Tab-separated table of C-alpha atoms in Angstrom:
chain	number	residue	atom	x	y	z
A	1	MET	CA	146.271	103.663	82.745
A	2	ALA	CA	143.814	102.616	80.021
A	3	THR	CA	145.932	99.529	79.337
A	4	GLN	CA	145.957	98.623	83.044
A	5	TYR	CA	142.173	98.679	83.190
A	6	GLY	CA	141.598	97.244	79.741
A	7	ILE	CA	139.566	100.264	78.634
A	8	SER	CA	139.499	101.290	74.980
A	9	GLY	CA	137.349	103.283	72.570
A	10	THR	CA	137.168	106.668	70.910
A	11	THR	CA	133.470	107.378	71.482
A	12	ALA	CA	131.362	107.427	74.631
A	13	ARG	CA	129.558	104.301	73.496
A	14	GLY	CA	132.792	102.524	72.705
A	15	ILE	CA	134.347	103.403	76.059
A	16	SER	CA	131.273	102.306	78.026
A	17	ALA	CA	131.116	99.049	76.041
A	18	SER	CA	134.776	98.384	76.834
A	19	VAL	CA	134.199	98.881	80.567
A	20	GLU	CA	131.057	96.737	80.472
A	21	HIS	CA	132.950	93.916	78.759
A	22	ALA	CA	135.751	94.099	81.334
A	23	VAL	CA	133.240	93.930	84.189
A	24	ALA	CA	131.323	91.034	82.643
A	25	GLU	CA	134.553	89.083	82.114
A	26	GLY	CA	135.764	89.762	85.650
A	27	VAL	CA	138.760	91.843	84.570
A	28	LEU	CA	137.246	94.741	86.504
A	29	ALA	CA	135.978	93.331	89.786
A	30	PRO	CA	133.364	94.947	92.068
A	31	GLY	CA	134.957	97.893	93.847
A	32	ALA	CA	137.695	98.333	91.227
A	33	ALA	CA	138.454	102.010	90.579
A	34	LEU	CA	138.121	103.424	87.075
A	35	PRO	CA	140.626	106.020	85.894
A	36	PRO	CA	139.813	109.691	86.521
A	37	VAL	CA	137.925	111.283	83.651
A	38	ARG	CA	140.761	113.550	82.524
A	39	GLY	CA	143.393	110.846	82.893
A	40	LEU	CA	141.472	108.372	80.742
A	41	ALA	CA	140.653	111.094	78.198
A	42	ASP	CA	144.352	111.878	77.794
A	43	GLU	CA	145.198	108.181	77.529
A	44	LEU	CA	142.601	107.529	74.817
A	45	GLY	CA	143.039	110.825	72.995
A	46	VAL	CA	139.432	111.942	73.442
A	47	SER	CA	137.787	114.863	75.204
A	48	PRO	CA	136.947	114.692	78.918
A	49	GLY	CA	133.311	115.187	77.946
A	50	THR	CA	133.372	111.945	75.974
A	51	VAL	CA	134.649	109.976	78.970
A	52	ALA	CA	132.201	111.734	81.308
A	53	THR	CA	129.329	110.745	79.024
A	54	ALA	CA	130.534	107.127	79.015
A	55	TYR	CA	130.744	107.071	82.809
A	56	LYS	CA	127.269	108.595	83.084
A	57	GLU	CA	125.826	105.841	80.894
A	58	LEU	CA	127.558	103.196	83.004
A	59	ARG	CA	126.139	104.746	86.191
A	60	GLN	CA	122.632	104.853	84.778
A	61	ARG	CA	122.847	101.170	83.899
A	62	GLY	CA	124.043	100.145	87.347
A	63	ILE	CA	127.523	99.054	86.295
A	64	VAL	CA	129.522	101.684	88.187
A	65	VAL	CA	128.899	104.097	91.049
A	66	THR	CA	130.500	107.427	91.873
A	67	ARG	CA	131.794	108.033	95.388
A	68	GLY	CA	132.550	111.734	95.307
A	69	ARG	CA	136.254	112.243	95.934
A	70	GLY	CA	136.593	108.454	95.932
A	71	GLY	CA	136.089	108.494	92.178
A	72	THR	CA	134.141	106.075	90.006
A	73	VAL	CA	134.237	102.371	90.879
A	74	VAL	CA	132.591	99.181	89.680
A	75	ALA	CA	129.308	98.587	91.551
A	76	SER	CA	129.291	95.926	94.259
A	77	ALA	CA	126.738	93.954	92.231
A	78	PRO	CA	127.090	95.248	88.655
A	79	SER	CA	124.061	94.660	86.466
A	80	VAL	CA	126.082	92.927	83.736
A	81	ALA	CA	127.587	90.278	85.993
A	82	SER	CA	125.842	87.044	86.942
A	83	ARG	CA	128.022	86.214	89.914
A	84	ARG	CA	126.680	84.318	92.904
A	85	PRO	CA	127.772	84.939	96.508
A	86	PRO	CA	131.174	83.472	97.378
A	87	LYS	CA	131.059	79.770	98.133
A	88	MET	CA	131.139	78.922	101.805
A	89	PRO	CA	134.337	77.095	102.771
A	90	ASP	CA	133.921	73.402	103.538
A	91	GLY	CA	133.278	72.388	107.109
A	92	LEU	CA	131.584	75.592	108.280
A	93	ARG	CA	128.103	76.170	109.661
A	94	ASP	CA	126.218	78.462	107.282
A	95	LEU	CA	124.661	81.385	109.160
A	96	ALA	CA	125.037	83.838	106.286
A	97	GLY	CA	122.453	82.745	103.738
A	98	GLY	CA	119.282	84.011	105.388
A	99	HIS	CA	117.310	80.908	104.397
A	100	PRO	CA	114.479	79.288	106.369
A	101	ASP	CA	115.012	75.934	108.079
A	102	SER	CA	114.225	73.274	105.477
A	103	ALA	CA	112.923	70.980	108.230
A	104	LEU	CA	110.115	73.488	108.830
A	105	LEU	CA	109.000	73.723	105.193
A	106	PRO	CA	106.311	71.575	103.530
A	107	ASP	CA	107.093	69.383	100.544
A	108	LEU	CA	106.455	71.186	97.274
A	109	MET	CA	104.317	68.926	95.131
A	110	PRO	CA	101.924	69.987	92.376
A	111	PRO	CA	98.473	69.404	93.876
A	112	ARG	CA	97.012	67.506	90.933
A	113	PRO	CA	97.525	66.892	87.233
A	114	PHE	CA	97.160	70.291	85.629
A	115	ARG	CA	96.080	71.080	82.087
A	116	ALA	CA	96.056	74.563	80.706
A	117	GLY	CA	92.941	74.051	78.623
A	118	PRO	CA	91.696	76.587	76.105
A	119	ARG	CA	91.660	79.632	78.395
A	120	SER	CA	94.020	82.534	77.879
A	121	HIS	CA	96.462	82.852	80.763
A	122	ARG	CA	97.072	86.450	79.755
A	123	GLY	CA	93.341	87.075	79.987
A	124	THR	CA	93.101	85.411	83.412
A	125	PRO	CA	96.531	85.965	85.002
A	126	ARG	CA	95.377	85.223	88.560
A	127	LEU	CA	93.514	82.139	89.741
A	128	ALA	CA	90.282	83.376	91.277
A	129	ALA	CA	90.506	81.059	94.297
A	130	LEU	CA	94.059	82.139	95.090
A	131	GLU	CA	93.174	85.798	94.687
A	132	THR	CA	90.312	85.299	97.158
A	133	ALA	CA	92.658	83.605	99.636
A	134	VAL	CA	95.182	86.440	99.267
A	135	ARG	CA	92.524	89.093	99.857
A	136	GLU	CA	91.393	87.310	103.023
A	137	ARG	CA	94.951	87.176	104.357
A	138	PHE	CA	95.602	90.835	103.619
A	139	ALA	CA	92.290	91.934	105.116
A	140	ARG	CA	93.086	90.158	108.409
A	141	ASP	CA	96.103	92.467	108.730
A	142	ASP	CA	94.218	95.669	107.854
A	143	VAL	CA	95.792	95.918	104.381
A	144	PRO	CA	93.291	97.414	101.871
A	145	VAL	CA	92.316	94.789	99.277
A	146	GLY	CA	90.645	96.758	96.505
A	147	HIS	CA	93.364	95.833	93.992
A	148	VAL	CA	95.605	92.760	93.924
A	149	ALA	CA	98.529	91.720	91.712
A	150	PHE	CA	100.835	88.675	91.454
A	151	ALA	CA	104.513	88.510	90.469
A	152	HIS	CA	107.515	86.152	90.431
A	153	GLY	CA	108.694	87.059	93.923
A	154	ALA	CA	109.074	90.311	95.850
A	155	LEU	CA	112.204	91.497	94.055
A	156	ASP	CA	110.550	90.878	90.696
A	157	MET	CA	107.554	92.993	91.660
A	158	ILE	CA	109.552	95.777	93.309
A	159	GLY	CA	111.985	95.940	90.406
A	160	ARG	CA	109.150	96.137	87.887
A	161	LEU	CA	107.380	98.891	89.804
A	162	LEU	CA	110.508	100.995	90.239
A	163	SER	CA	111.389	100.644	86.552
A	164	VAL	CA	107.882	101.765	85.564
A	165	GLU	CA	107.577	104.602	88.076
A	166	LEU	CA	111.088	106.071	88.052
A	167	ARG	CA	113.806	107.043	85.618
A	168	PRO	CA	117.597	106.594	85.854
A	169	GLY	CA	119.014	109.047	88.334
A	170	ASP	CA	115.856	109.239	90.453
A	171	ALA	CA	116.269	108.692	94.187
A	172	VAL	CA	114.814	105.897	96.315
A	173	ALA	CA	114.681	106.061	100.112
A	174	MET	CA	116.156	102.786	101.418
A	175	GLU	CA	116.706	101.319	104.874
A	176	ASP	CA	120.251	101.609	106.221
A	177	PRO	CA	121.309	98.959	106.964
A	178	GLY	CA	119.007	97.239	104.507
A	179	TYR	CA	118.451	94.135	102.413
A	180	HIS	CA	121.477	93.830	100.156
A	181	HIS	CA	119.597	92.405	97.154
A	182	LEU	CA	117.229	95.382	97.184
A	183	LEU	CA	120.131	97.806	97.462
A	184	ASP	CA	121.822	96.087	94.521
A	185	LEU	CA	118.589	96.083	92.510
A	186	VAL	CA	118.084	99.819	92.937
A	187	THR	CA	121.655	100.463	91.801
A	188	ALA	CA	121.257	98.113	88.826
A	189	LEU	CA	118.200	100.082	87.712
A	190	GLY	CA	120.349	103.220	87.576
A	191	LEU	CA	118.577	104.750	90.576
A	192	ARG	CA	120.140	106.540	93.544
A	193	THR	CA	119.783	105.272	97.091
A	194	VAL	CA	119.064	107.756	99.846
A	195	PRO	CA	119.683	106.149	103.258
A	196	VAL	CA	117.047	106.084	105.975
A	197	LEU	CA	118.316	105.059	109.396
A	198	VAL	CA	116.567	102.224	111.221
A	199	ASP	CA	116.248	101.088	114.821
A	200	ASP	CA	114.340	98.323	116.602
A	201	GLU	CA	111.070	99.902	115.418
A	202	GLY	CA	112.100	100.132	111.773
A	203	MET	CA	112.582	103.305	109.736
A	204	ARG	CA	113.150	106.459	111.764
A	205	PRO	CA	110.631	109.207	110.891
A	206	GLU	CA	113.117	112.096	110.983
A	207	SER	CA	115.525	110.214	108.737
A	208	LEU	CA	112.714	109.426	106.287
A	209	LYS	CA	111.768	113.099	106.281
A	210	GLU	CA	115.347	113.989	105.358
A	211	ALA	CA	115.317	111.464	102.511
A	212	LEU	CA	112.124	112.961	101.115
A	213	ARG	CA	113.645	116.421	101.337
A	214	ALA	CA	116.579	115.048	99.326
A	215	GLY	CA	114.169	114.235	96.504
A	216	ALA	CA	113.288	110.552	97.004
A	217	ARG	CA	110.475	109.558	94.661
A	218	ALA	CA	109.899	106.144	96.219
A	219	VAL	CA	110.464	104.572	99.611
A	220	VAL	CA	111.097	100.842	100.138
A	221	TYR	CA	110.963	99.309	103.609
A	222	SER	CA	109.922	96.277	105.656
A	223	PRO	CA	107.274	96.809	108.359
A	224	ARG	CA	108.547	93.806	110.353
A	225	ALA	CA	111.431	91.314	110.217
A	226	GLN	CA	113.540	94.124	108.734
A	227	ASN	CA	116.597	92.592	107.101
A	228	PRO	CA	119.242	92.685	108.547
A	229	TYR	CA	118.379	94.713	111.688
A	230	GLY	CA	115.198	92.888	112.665
A	231	GLY	CA	113.128	95.975	113.435
A	232	THR	CA	109.332	95.911	113.483
A	233	PHE	CA	106.909	98.830	113.416
A	234	SER	CA	104.980	99.702	116.556
A	235	ALA	CA	101.609	101.410	116.236
A	236	ALA	CA	103.234	104.704	117.238
A	237	ARG	CA	106.037	104.339	114.679
A	238	ARG	CA	103.513	103.465	111.964
A	239	ASP	CA	101.506	106.596	112.743
A	240	ALA	CA	104.627	108.790	112.747
A	241	LEU	CA	105.770	107.468	109.365
A	242	VAL	CA	102.318	107.897	107.839
A	243	ALA	CA	102.330	111.522	109.014
A	244	VAL	CA	105.642	112.097	107.215
A	245	LEU	CA	104.465	110.458	103.988
A	246	ARG	CA	101.188	112.365	103.871
A	247	ASP	CA	103.257	115.446	103.076
A	248	ALA	CA	104.700	113.646	100.006
A	249	PRO	CA	101.646	112.298	98.109
A	250	GLU	CA	103.609	111.797	94.884
A	251	VAL	CA	105.998	109.273	96.480
A	252	LEU	CA	105.433	105.562	95.810
A	253	VAL	CA	105.389	103.662	99.129
A	254	VAL	CA	106.643	100.061	98.790
A	255	GLU	CA	106.002	97.841	101.823
A	256	ASN	CA	107.962	94.584	101.640
A	257	ASP	CA	106.399	92.171	104.152
A	258	HIS	CA	108.678	89.339	103.080
A	259	ALA	CA	108.406	87.087	106.154
A	260	ALA	CA	104.801	87.772	107.114
A	261	ASP	CA	103.749	84.298	108.300
A	262	VAL	CA	106.863	83.422	110.318
A	263	CYS	CA	108.314	86.737	111.525
A	264	GLY	CA	106.947	86.571	115.060
A	265	ALA	CA	105.538	90.111	115.128
A	266	PRO	CA	102.185	91.775	114.357
A	267	LEU	CA	101.782	93.961	111.287
A	268	TYR	CA	101.325	97.705	111.625
A	269	THR	CA	100.981	98.629	107.988
A	270	LEU	CA	101.400	102.078	106.475
A	271	THR	CA	98.986	101.084	103.707
A	272	SER	CA	95.988	101.593	106.005
A	273	GLY	CA	96.911	105.256	106.458
A	274	GLY	CA	95.119	106.633	103.398
A	275	LEU	CA	98.264	107.206	101.304
A	276	PRO	CA	97.549	107.710	97.571
A	277	ARG	CA	100.365	105.592	96.037
A	278	TRP	CA	101.320	102.372	97.799
A	279	VAL	CA	101.911	98.645	97.446
A	280	HIS	CA	102.142	95.906	100.087
A	281	VAL	CA	104.138	92.877	98.870
A	282	ARG	CA	104.288	89.378	100.387
A	283	THR	CA	106.000	86.195	99.299
A	284	ALA	CA	105.693	82.557	100.319
A	285	SER	CA	109.417	81.788	100.169
A	286	LYS	CA	110.116	82.047	103.922
A	287	SER	CA	107.082	80.065	105.059
A	288	LEU	CA	106.387	77.593	102.245
A	289	GLY	CA	109.659	77.220	100.335
A	290	THR	CA	112.419	79.244	98.718
A	291	ASP	CA	111.649	77.695	95.318
A	292	LEU	CA	108.154	79.208	95.273
A	293	ARG	CA	108.987	82.241	93.160
A	294	TRP	CA	105.635	83.913	93.727
A	295	ALA	CA	104.497	87.091	95.413
A	296	ALA	CA	101.137	88.725	95.978
A	297	ALA	CA	100.528	92.414	96.420
A	298	ALA	CA	97.731	94.736	97.405
A	299	CYS	CA	98.025	98.226	95.958
A	300	ASP	CA	96.227	101.304	94.722
A	301	ALA	CA	94.524	101.206	91.335
A	302	THR	CA	97.209	103.152	89.464
A	303	THR	CA	100.014	100.977	90.804
A	304	GLN	CA	98.189	97.777	89.853
A	305	ALA	CA	97.510	99.045	86.332
A	306	ARG	CA	101.131	100.049	85.776
A	307	HIS	CA	102.528	96.811	87.214
A	308	ASP	CA	100.169	94.504	85.333
A	309	GLY	CA	100.564	96.492	82.129
A	310	ARG	CA	104.333	96.045	82.170
A	311	MET	CA	104.033	92.383	83.165
A	312	LEU	CA	101.631	91.759	80.295
A	313	LEU	CA	104.365	92.846	77.888
A	314	THR	CA	106.972	90.506	79.410
A	315	SER	CA	106.148	87.207	81.133
A	316	GLY	CA	102.430	87.904	80.954
A	317	TRP	CA	101.439	85.996	84.079
A	318	VAL	CA	102.703	83.837	86.916
A	319	SER	CA	102.528	80.112	86.146
A	320	HIS	CA	99.088	78.757	86.979
A	321	LEU	CA	100.745	75.525	88.076
A	322	LEU	CA	102.739	77.510	90.622
A	323	GLN	CA	99.585	79.318	91.718
A	324	GLU	CA	97.780	75.991	92.165
A	325	THR	CA	100.653	74.776	94.364
A	326	VAL	CA	100.501	77.858	96.572
A	327	LEU	CA	96.725	77.622	96.834
A	328	ALA	CA	96.892	73.968	97.885
A	329	LEU	CA	99.515	74.749	100.538
A	330	TYR	CA	97.397	77.594	101.898
A	331	ALA	CA	94.579	75.087	102.440
A	332	ASP	CA	96.779	72.252	103.744
A	333	ASP	CA	96.488	71.520	107.484
A	334	HIS	CA	100.011	70.098	107.709
A	335	ALA	CA	101.460	73.216	106.062
A	336	ARG	CA	99.626	75.418	108.561
A	337	VAL	CA	101.038	73.377	111.444
A	338	LEU	CA	104.557	73.719	110.036
A	339	ILE	CA	104.156	77.481	109.673
A	340	GLY	CA	103.116	77.732	113.312
A	341	ARG	CA	106.070	75.609	114.396
A	342	ALA	CA	108.435	77.673	112.271
A	343	GLU	CA	107.270	80.982	113.733
A	344	ALA	CA	107.735	79.665	117.282
A	345	ALA	CA	111.103	78.066	116.492
A	346	TYR	CA	112.493	81.147	114.769
A	347	ARG	CA	111.463	83.308	117.730
A	348	GLU	CA	113.078	80.928	120.227
A	349	ARG	CA	116.305	80.598	118.235
A	350	ARG	CA	116.659	84.323	117.640
A	351	ARG	CA	116.054	85.156	121.282
A	352	ALA	CA	118.443	82.466	122.476
A	353	LEU	CA	121.299	84.038	120.544
A	354	LEU	CA	120.344	87.557	121.644
A	355	ASP	CA	120.226	86.447	125.275
A	356	GLY	CA	123.579	84.672	124.953
A	357	LEU	CA	125.210	87.737	123.454
A	358	ALA	CA	123.633	90.064	126.021
A	359	SER	CA	124.875	87.911	128.897
A	360	ARG	CA	128.396	88.514	127.575
A	361	GLY	CA	127.906	92.259	127.207
A	362	ILE	CA	127.497	92.190	123.417
A	363	ALA	CA	124.791	94.507	122.045
A	364	ALA	CA	122.741	93.051	119.184
A	365	HIS	CA	119.445	93.660	117.397
A	366	GLY	CA	116.726	91.291	116.202
A	367	VAL	CA	113.261	91.853	117.678
A	368	SER	CA	111.608	89.955	114.793
A	369	GLY	CA	112.421	87.812	111.800
A	370	MET	CA	115.224	85.365	111.114
A	371	ASN	CA	118.366	87.477	111.528
A	372	VAL	CA	120.419	89.127	114.249
A	373	TRP	CA	122.516	92.231	113.556
A	374	VAL	CA	125.592	92.729	115.723
A	375	PRO	CA	127.481	96.057	115.509
A	376	VAL	CA	131.258	95.455	115.551
A	377	GLY	CA	134.395	97.509	115.173
A	378	ASP	CA	135.986	95.427	112.417
A	379	GLU	CA	133.814	93.245	110.204
A	380	SER	CA	136.647	91.322	108.600
A	381	ALA	CA	138.223	90.488	111.947
A	382	VAL	CA	134.945	89.133	113.303
A	383	VAL	CA	133.993	87.199	110.161
A	384	ASN	CA	137.421	85.595	109.898
A	385	GLY	CA	137.564	84.990	113.631
A	386	LEU	CA	134.220	83.180	113.678
A	387	ARG	CA	135.336	81.200	110.645
A	388	SER	CA	138.168	79.793	112.750
A	389	TYR	CA	135.535	78.538	115.210
A	390	GLY	CA	133.500	76.906	112.435
A	391	TRP	CA	130.878	79.632	111.821
A	392	TRP	CA	130.158	81.406	108.524
A	393	VAL	CA	128.390	84.760	109.040
A	394	ALA	CA	127.756	87.662	106.682
A	395	ALA	CA	129.906	90.781	106.788
A	396	GLY	CA	127.706	93.839	107.083
A	397	ALA	CA	129.310	95.887	104.304
A	398	ARG	CA	126.903	94.671	101.641
A	399	PHE	CA	123.911	95.717	103.796
A	400	ARG	CA	125.131	99.209	104.643
A	401	ILE	CA	124.951	102.549	102.867
A	402	GLY	CA	126.462	104.831	105.482
A	403	THR	CA	125.944	103.257	108.884
A	404	GLY	CA	128.657	101.676	111.009
A	405	PRO	CA	130.050	98.160	110.558
A	406	GLY	CA	128.329	95.019	111.769
A	407	VAL	CA	127.689	91.371	110.930
A	408	ARG	CA	124.437	89.609	110.120
A	409	ILE	CA	123.742	86.196	111.638
A	410	SER	CA	120.895	84.112	110.225
A	411	THR	CA	119.305	82.239	113.121
A	412	ALA	CA	116.608	80.180	111.368
A	413	SER	CA	118.488	76.889	111.804
A	414	LEU	CA	120.429	77.844	114.936
A	415	VAL	CA	118.931	75.798	117.788
A	416	PRO	CA	119.298	77.387	121.261
A	417	ALA	CA	122.201	75.162	122.363
A	418	ASP	CA	124.172	76.147	119.264
A	419	GLY	CA	123.217	79.781	119.816
A	420	ALA	CA	124.783	79.668	123.277
A	421	ARG	CA	127.974	78.199	121.827
A	422	LEU	CA	128.058	80.842	119.079
A	423	ALA	CA	127.625	83.630	121.642
A	424	SER	CA	130.586	82.265	123.589
A	425	ASP	CA	132.702	82.031	120.449
A	426	PHE	CA	131.635	85.545	119.440
A	427	ALA	CA	132.844	86.929	122.762
A	428	ALA	CA	136.152	85.117	122.328
A	429	VAL	CA	136.577	86.521	118.815
A	430	LEU	CA	135.906	90.065	120.027
A	431	GLY	CA	138.587	89.636	122.668
A	432	GLU	CA	141.029	88.301	120.103
A	433	SER	CA	140.278	91.091	117.606
A	434	GLU	CA	140.771	93.783	120.238
A	435	ALA	CA	144.155	92.293	121.115
A	436	THR	CA	145.082	92.088	117.437
A	437	TYR	CA	143.613	95.330	116.095
A	438	GLY	CA	143.763	97.513	119.188
A	439	GLY	CA	140.001	97.541	119.795
């Protein structure tokens, strides 16, 4: 068995290094099962405790996960691998990537020749004018602005905060279904995900309460444009969630408002509810360009100090040239017009697909944002079926923790006429899959 999996070693460190090497080289692919502890111990001539210690280290480092009776398997996005998503086959329409429509994004040009000068970027990590602009934007949405931080994108900030606040093995309450990169990030940090069910209004209060009872020390969610389900908080849902979190003052509340400017929904933020530990994160990637690896956050004083303290020891600051570019785009009239057009277009395109599916009796979700989530009986059958019609959509498995199967369709570039055609093809594929797989 050890030979089959390429695992060797006589110490816990040696065994874990062997597994890590096999994963990094692709010999052990995501989802591959590792041998049972006792079986591998017998094969290598070591004690079961040695193998168990090796597996524990691999779990803590996000390389493997344990599935109860399903054993230990390589994580779906192991932290030692640098693999990209599978390449889309030629000739297909990409509705899986989740990207904004490039035609609705401004050109990214540095605003002017930029010289660093004698100042210390570590001493002045945030441009004062950009920080002022960020505070004004947050304040318009009732987000408290006493403390502000910048980072290299939302995932960068969230990952840094979780690594500072939590320790391997700690639990994080996550949306289910939820954003696959966040789910992978939490696993890679050696943390445990505790699922919180979502609906068209976002996280469900009773499910969040259960996650907190299970020991979650942080909660990560989107207040609108939830990815992939599309849910958005109502005022009533916001109030219900705040009431739940007030009973858990030690929990870090992470609000990921990733598509704020173009999501087509108002913000009902939990951060205005008087919670002690919180952060509200926004990026410019959906509205101004995916190459703008920048995020701004409002947060409580402790969270800002911990985030900036860790950042000071690593990258130190976000490029001032990048900050100047964002600031110029914030002030640019043409960019503002494009953002308005994008928000309207994304709403129209999303609704066109939802209406087309509904007219054919297909239930789907997407009240805000740039994605539509369609529950299905067999993800593979639907993905492969739509591929035969020229569409490339995302199987829901990578977004799910424990909820039922579905597919995610990115609608940002799907004009209404194409949405109607996709809905028709979707209905045809469902009919074909029922005939093939028995419903």
